[in-house]
C-alpha cells in the first residue's frame, strides 16, 4: 500500500472519529500511545464483547483505534509502517507537536513536580496550560521499583513473561531496577478526560498555571509493559521495555514531533526502527532515543523497546545495546 493510500485511509478514520468526540490533536508519541491504548480498551469491550466467547486465535477482526482525533494532515509525514503478524504500527511526525524551548521546559518541570508528589503505584492526570494549545492531556506516574533482580524476575514469571532477563546489556550496562509500565508513557484510565476538562475549566476561571488530580490506574489495556533499567559507569540509562500484546489484533497510529529523526536499521537480520526525539516530556532530559522492533514469539506478540533519556549517550552505544539483545 502506498504512503498516499495509507494517509488517505487514516484521514478518513480520524475524520469519522472526530465527529463523535473532541480528542487530542497532537501529543508526544508516547503519550499518544497511552491515549490510544485507553481508547482501544473501550472499543474492544464495545465491539468485540460478543466475540470473546470464541478462542482468541479465531478472532481476526482488527481493532482500529484513532490515537489522535481531529487529526491535522497538512505537514504530517509518515516515518514508518511496521507489520508483524497481527500487529501494525504507523508512526507519523507532525509540526503540531513542536513546543518552544520555554514551554517544553515548563511542561517537563510540571510533570516532574507532580510525579515527585505521588506515592509508588499512583497515577495522576495533569493539566498544563502550555500544552493546552496542543489539545492534549498529560499523565504522571510513580512506579514501584524492584531493585532486587531476583524479585523482579519472580514478578515477571508471575505475569507469564517468558523473555529471559539479562543482568547486563551491551557489555557495560548493568541492571539497576525493574518496574511495571513504561517510564516514557502513562496509562490513563477513561476518567482522565473528565478530570482534565474540569481542571482546564478551573484554570480558565482562576488562572491556575498547573493542575493535577490523582486517578485510578488503567488496567484494561491491550498491552502490558514491563521495563528494566540499566546503567553504565557514567550513569547513562538504558531502558529495556517489553510490551506484551494482549489483544488478537492491534493497529497502532502514533505521532511524534516533526523534528524527530528516524532511521531503519538491519540488525542481525531483524528490521529495527531508530528514533531520536529532542522534545521528550519525560525522563532525565528532553532527549529520548529509542530502538524498537516487534516479534511474535510462539503466538505471543511483543513490542521491544530499548531507549535512553541520557543526553550524553551516543547513538552507537544505544544501537550496540539493542544489538546485544538480538544476538542472544
Coordinates of C-alpha atoms in Angstrom, one line a residue:
X1 CA 0.0 0.0 0.0
X2 CA 1.4 3.4 -0.9
X3 CA 2.1 6.2 1.6
X4 CA -0.6 8.3 0.0
X5 CA -3.2 5.5 0.3
X6 CA -2.2 4.9 3.9
X7 CA -2.6 8.5 4.8
X8 CA -5.9 8.7 3.0
X9 CA -7.2 5.8 4.9
X10 CA -6.0 7.2 8.2
X11 CA -7.6 10.6 7.3
X12 CA -11.0 9.0 6.8
X13 CA -10.7 7.1 10.1
X14 CA -9.7 10.1 12.1
X15 CA -12.4 12.2 10.4
X16 CA -15.1 9.8 11.4
X17 CA -13.9 9.6 15.0
X18 CA -13.5 13.4 15.4
X19 CA -17.2 13.9 14.6
X20 CA -18.0 12.0 17.8
X21 CA -15.6 13.4 20.3
X22 CA -13.0 16.1 20.8
X23 CA -9.7 14.4 21.3
X24 CA -6.0 15.5 21.5
X25 CA -4.9 16.7 18.1
X26 CA -1.3 16.5 18.9
X27 CA 0.7 14.7 21.6
X28 CA 4.1 13.4 22.2
X29 CA 4.1 10.0 20.5
X30 CA 4.5 8.1 23.8
X31 CA 1.5 10.0 25.4
X32 CA -0.4 9.3 22.2
X33 CA 0.3 5.6 22.6
X34 CA -1.2 5.6 26.0
X35 CA -4.3 7.6 24.9
X36 CA -4.6 5.1 22.0
X37 CA -4.5 2.2 24.4
X38 CA -7.2 3.7 26.6
X39 CA -9.4 4.2 23.5
X40 CA -8.7 0.6 22.3
X41 CA -9.7 -0.9 25.6
X42 CA -13.1 0.8 25.5
X43 CA -13.7 0.0 21.8
X44 CA -12.6 -3.6 22.4
X45 CA -15.2 -4.0 25.1
X46 CA -18.0 -2.5 23.0
X47 CA -17.2 -4.0 19.6
X48 CA -15.8 -7.4 20.5
X49 CA -17.7 -8.4 23.6
X50 CA -19.7 -11.0 21.7
X51 CA -16.6 -12.4 20.1
X52 CA -14.7 -13.2 23.3
X53 CA -16.7 -16.4 23.6
X54 CA -14.6 -17.7 20.7
X55 CA -10.9 -18.8 21.1
X56 CA -8.6 -15.8 20.8
X57 CA -6.9 -17.5 17.8
X58 CA -10.2 -17.3 15.9
X59 CA -10.6 -13.6 16.4
X60 CA -9.5 -12.0 13.2
X61 CA -11.4 -8.7 13.5
X62 CA -8.9 -5.9 13.5
X63 CA -9.0 -3.4 16.4
X64 CA -8.5 0.0 14.7
X65 CA -8.2 2.9 17.2
X66 CA -7.5 6.6 16.4
X67 CA -4.8 7.8 18.8
X68 CA -5.5 11.3 17.8
X69 CA -8.8 12.7 16.8
X70 CA -9.3 15.9 14.8
X71 CA -6.0 15.0 13.1
X72 CA -4.4 17.7 11.0
X73 CA -2.8 16.3 7.9
X74 CA -1.0 19.3 6.5
X75 CA 2.7 19.0 7.3
X76 CA 2.4 15.4 8.5
X77 CA 5.0 12.8 7.4
X78 CA 4.8 9.0 7.6
X79 CA 8.0 7.9 9.2
X80 CA 7.5 4.2 9.0
X81 CA 4.9 1.4 8.9
X82 CA 5.7 -1.9 10.6
X83 CA 3.8 -5.1 10.4
X84 CA 4.5 -8.3 12.4
X85 CA 1.8 -10.9 12.4
X86 CA -1.4 -9.2 13.5
X87 CA 0.4 -6.1 14.8
X88 CA 0.5 -3.0 12.6
X89 CA 2.3 0.2 13.6
X90 CA 2.0 3.5 11.8
X91 CA 4.3 6.3 13.1
X92 CA 4.0 9.8 11.7
X93 CA 5.6 13.2 12.6
X94 CA 3.8 16.5 12.8
X95 CA 4.7 20.1 13.1
X96 CA 1.8 20.5 15.6
X97 CA 3.8 18.8 18.3
X98 CA 6.7 21.2 18.3
X99 CA 7.0 23.1 21.6
X100 CA 9.1 26.2 22.1
X101 CA 12.1 25.8 24.5
X102 CA 10.4 27.7 27.4
X103 CA 7.1 25.8 27.0
X104 CA 8.9 22.4 26.8
X105 CA 10.9 23.2 30.0
X106 CA 7.8 24.3 31.8
X107 CA 5.7 21.2 30.9
X108 CA 8.6 18.9 31.8
X109 CA 9.0 20.7 35.2
X110 CA 5.3 20.4 35.9
X111 CA 5.2 16.6 35.1
X112 CA 8.3 16.0 37.2
X113 CA 6.9 18.0 40.1
X114 CA 3.6 16.0 40.1
X115 CA 5.5 12.7 39.9
X116 CA 7.5 13.7 43.0
X117 CA 4.3 14.1 45.0
X118 CA 2.9 10.7 44.1
X119 CA 3.4 7.6 46.1
X120 CA 4.7 4.5 44.4
X121 CA 2.0 3.0 42.2
X122 CA -0.1 6.2 42.0
X123 CA -1.1 7.9 38.7
X124 CA -2.3 11.4 38.0
X125 CA -3.7 13.4 35.1
X126 CA -2.1 16.7 34.6
X127 CA -3.3 20.0 33.1
X128 CA -0.6 22.3 31.8
X129 CA -1.7 25.5 30.1
X130 CA 1.4 25.4 27.8
X131 CA 0.2 22.1 26.4
X132 CA -3.5 23.1 26.2
X133 CA -2.7 24.8 22.8
X134 CA -1.6 21.3 21.7
X135 CA -5.0 19.9 22.7
X136 CA -3.8 17.0 24.8
X137 CA -4.0 15.8 28.4
X138 CA -0.9 14.5 30.2
X139 CA -0.3 12.0 32.9
X140 CA 2.3 11.4 35.7
X141 CA 3.1 8.0 37.2
X142 CA 5.3 6.9 40.1
X143 CA 6.3 3.3 39.5
X144 CA 7.0 0.8 42.2
X145 CA 10.7 0.0 41.8
X146 CA 12.2 -3.5 42.1
X147 CA 15.9 -3.1 42.8
X148 CA 16.4 -6.8 43.6
X149 CA 16.7 -8.6 40.2
X150 CA 15.6 -11.9 41.8
X151 CA 12.3 -10.3 43.0
X152 CA 11.9 -8.6 39.6
X153 CA 12.4 -11.9 37.8
X154 CA 9.9 -13.5 40.1
X155 CA 7.3 -10.9 39.3
X156 CA 7.9 -11.3 35.6
X157 CA 7.4 -15.0 35.9
X158 CA 4.1 -14.4 37.8
X159 CA 2.9 -12.4 34.8
X160 CA 3.9 -15.3 32.5
X161 CA 6.7 -13.3 30.9
X162 CA 8.9 -15.8 29.2
X163 CA 11.6 -13.4 27.9
X164 CA 15.0 -14.0 29.6
X165 CA 16.0 -11.0 31.6
X166 CA 19.7 -10.1 31.2
X167 CA 21.7 -8.9 34.1
X168 CA 23.7 -6.7 31.8
X169 CA 23.3 -5.5 28.2
X170 CA 25.8 -4.0 25.7
X171 CA 28.6 -5.3 27.9
X172 CA 28.7 -2.2 30.1
X173 CA 25.1 -1.5 31.2
X174 CA 24.2 -3.3 34.5
X175 CA 20.8 -3.9 35.9
X176 CA 19.5 -1.2 38.3
X177 CA 15.8 -1.8 38.8
X178 CA 12.6 -3.0 37.2
X179 CA 9.2 -1.5 37.1
X180 CA 5.7 -2.2 35.6
X181 CA 4.8 0.1 32.9
X182 CA 6.8 2.3 30.5
X183 CA 8.6 5.3 32.1
X184 CA 8.1 7.3 29.0
X185 CA 4.3 6.9 28.8
X186 CA 1.4 6.9 31.3
X187 CA -1.5 4.6 31.1
X188 CA -4.5 6.8 31.7
X189 CA -7.9 5.4 32.7
X190 CA -11.1 6.6 30.9
X191 CA -11.9 9.0 33.8
X192 CA -8.8 11.1 32.9
X193 CA -10.7 13.0 30.2
X194 CA -13.4 14.3 32.5
X195 CA -10.8 15.2 35.2
X196 CA -8.7 17.1 32.6
X197 CA -11.7 19.0 31.3
X198 CA -12.7 20.1 34.8
X199 CA -9.1 21.3 35.5
X200 CA -9.0 23.1 32.2
X201 CA -12.2 24.9 33.1
X202 CA -10.8 25.8 36.5
X203 CA -7.6 27.1 35.1
X204 CA -9.5 29.3 32.7
X205 CA -11.5 30.7 35.6
X206 CA -8.9 31.3 38.2
X207 CA -5.7 31.5 36.1
X208 CA -4.1 28.4 37.6
X209 CA -0.8 27.6 35.9
X210 CA -0.8 23.9 36.5
X211 CA -3.3 21.5 38.0
X212 CA -3.3 17.8 38.6
X213 CA -5.5 15.1 40.1
X214 CA -5.0 11.5 41.1
X215 CA -6.9 8.9 39.1
X216 CA -7.3 5.2 39.2
X217 CA -4.6 3.4 37.2
X218 CA -5.7 1.9 33.9
X219 CA -5.6 -1.9 34.0
X220 CA -7.7 -2.8 31.0
X221 CA -5.1 -2.2 28.3
X222 CA -4.4 -4.1 25.0
X223 CA -0.7 -4.2 26.0
X224 CA 1.1 -4.7 29.3
X225 CA 4.5 -3.1 29.6
X226 CA 7.5 -4.2 31.8
X227 CA 10.6 -2.1 31.9
X228 CA 14.1 -2.9 33.2
X229 CA 16.6 -0.1 33.8
X230 CA 20.4 -0.5 33.2
X231 CA 23.2 1.9 33.9
X232 CA 26.9 2.2 32.9
X233 CA 29.8 3.7 34.9
X234 CA 28.9 7.2 33.5
X235 CA 25.4 6.9 35.0
X236 CA 23.9 6.7 31.5
X237 CA 20.5 5.0 31.4
X238 CA 19.2 2.3 29.1
X239 CA 15.6 1.1 29.4
X240 CA 14.6 -2.3 28.1
X241 CA 10.8 -2.4 27.8
X242 CA 8.7 -5.3 26.7
X243 CA 5.1 -4.5 25.7
X244 CA 3.2 -7.7 25.8
X245 CA 0.2 -7.6 23.4
X246 CA -2.9 -9.0 25.0
X247 CA -5.2 -8.4 22.0
X248 CA -5.6 -10.7 19.0
X249 CA -5.1 -7.8 16.5
X250 CA -3.8 -4.3 17.0
X251 CA -3.4 -1.3 14.7
X252 CA -1.3 1.5 16.2
X253 CA -1.4 5.1 15.0
X254 CA 1.4 7.1 16.7
X255 CA 2.6 10.6 16.2
X256 CA 5.8 12.4 17.1
X257 CA 7.2 15.9 16.7
X258 CA 8.4 16.8 13.2
X259 CA 11.9 17.3 14.5
X260 CA 12.2 13.6 15.3
X261 CA 14.9 11.9 13.4
X262 CA 14.4 8.3 12.1
X263 CA 16.4 5.5 10.6
X264 CA 15.6 2.0 9.7
X265 CA 18.4 -0.4 10.6
X266 CA 19.1 -4.1 9.8
X267 CA 20.3 -5.6 13.0
X268 CA 21.3 -9.3 12.9
X269 CA 18.7 -9.9 10.2
X270 CA 16.0 -8.1 12.2
X271 CA 14.5 -4.8 10.9
X272 CA 14.5 -2.2 13.7
X273 CA 13.4 1.4 13.9
X274 CA 15.7 4.1 15.5
X275 CA 14.2 7.4 16.5
X276 CA 15.6 10.4 18.4
X277 CA 13.1 12.9 19.9
X278 CA 14.5 16.1 21.4
X279 CA 11.1 17.2 22.7
X280 CA 10.5 14.4 25.1
X281 CA 8.3 15.4 28.1
X282 CA 9.5 12.6 30.3
X283 CA 12.9 11.3 31.6
X284 CA 16.1 12.9 32.8
X285 CA 16.5 15.0 29.7
X286 CA 14.4 16.2 26.8
X287 CA 16.4 13.9 24.5
X288 CA 14.9 10.4 24.1
X289 CA 16.4 7.9 21.8
X290 CA 14.8 4.5 21.1
X291 CA 15.4 1.4 19.1
X292 CA 12.1 -0.5 18.5
X293 CA 11.1 -3.8 16.8
X294 CA 8.3 -6.3 17.0
X295 CA 8.3 -10.1 17.2
X296 CA 5.8 -12.9 17.5
X297 CA 7.2 -15.3 20.0
X298 CA 5.2 -18.5 19.8
X299 CA 1.9 -16.7 19.3
X300 CA 2.7 -14.0 21.8
X301 CA 3.3 -10.7 20.0
X302 CA 5.8 -8.5 21.8
X303 CA 7.0 -4.9 21.1
X304 CA 10.6 -4.4 22.1
X305 CA 11.9 -1.0 23.1
X306 CA 15.5 -0.2 24.0
X307 CA 15.6 3.5 24.9
X308 CA 17.6 6.2 26.8
X309 CA 16.9 9.6 28.3
X310 CA 20.7 10.3 28.8
X311 CA 21.6 13.3 26.5
X312 CA 25.2 12.3 26.5
X313 CA 24.6 8.7 25.3
X314 CA 25.8 8.2 21.8
X315 CA 23.5 6.7 19.2
X316 CA 26.1 4.0 18.5
X317 CA 26.0 2.9 22.2
X318 CA 22.3 2.5 22.2
X319 CA 22.3 0.6 19.0
X320 CA 25.0 -1.7 20.3
X321 CA 22.9 -2.3 23.5
X322 CA 20.0 -3.3 21.3
X323 CA 22.2 -5.5 19.1
X324 CA 23.5 -7.4 22.1
X325 CA 19.9 -8.4 22.9
X326 CA 19.2 -9.6 19.4
X327 CA 22.3 -11.7 19.4
X328 CA 21.2 -13.7 22.3

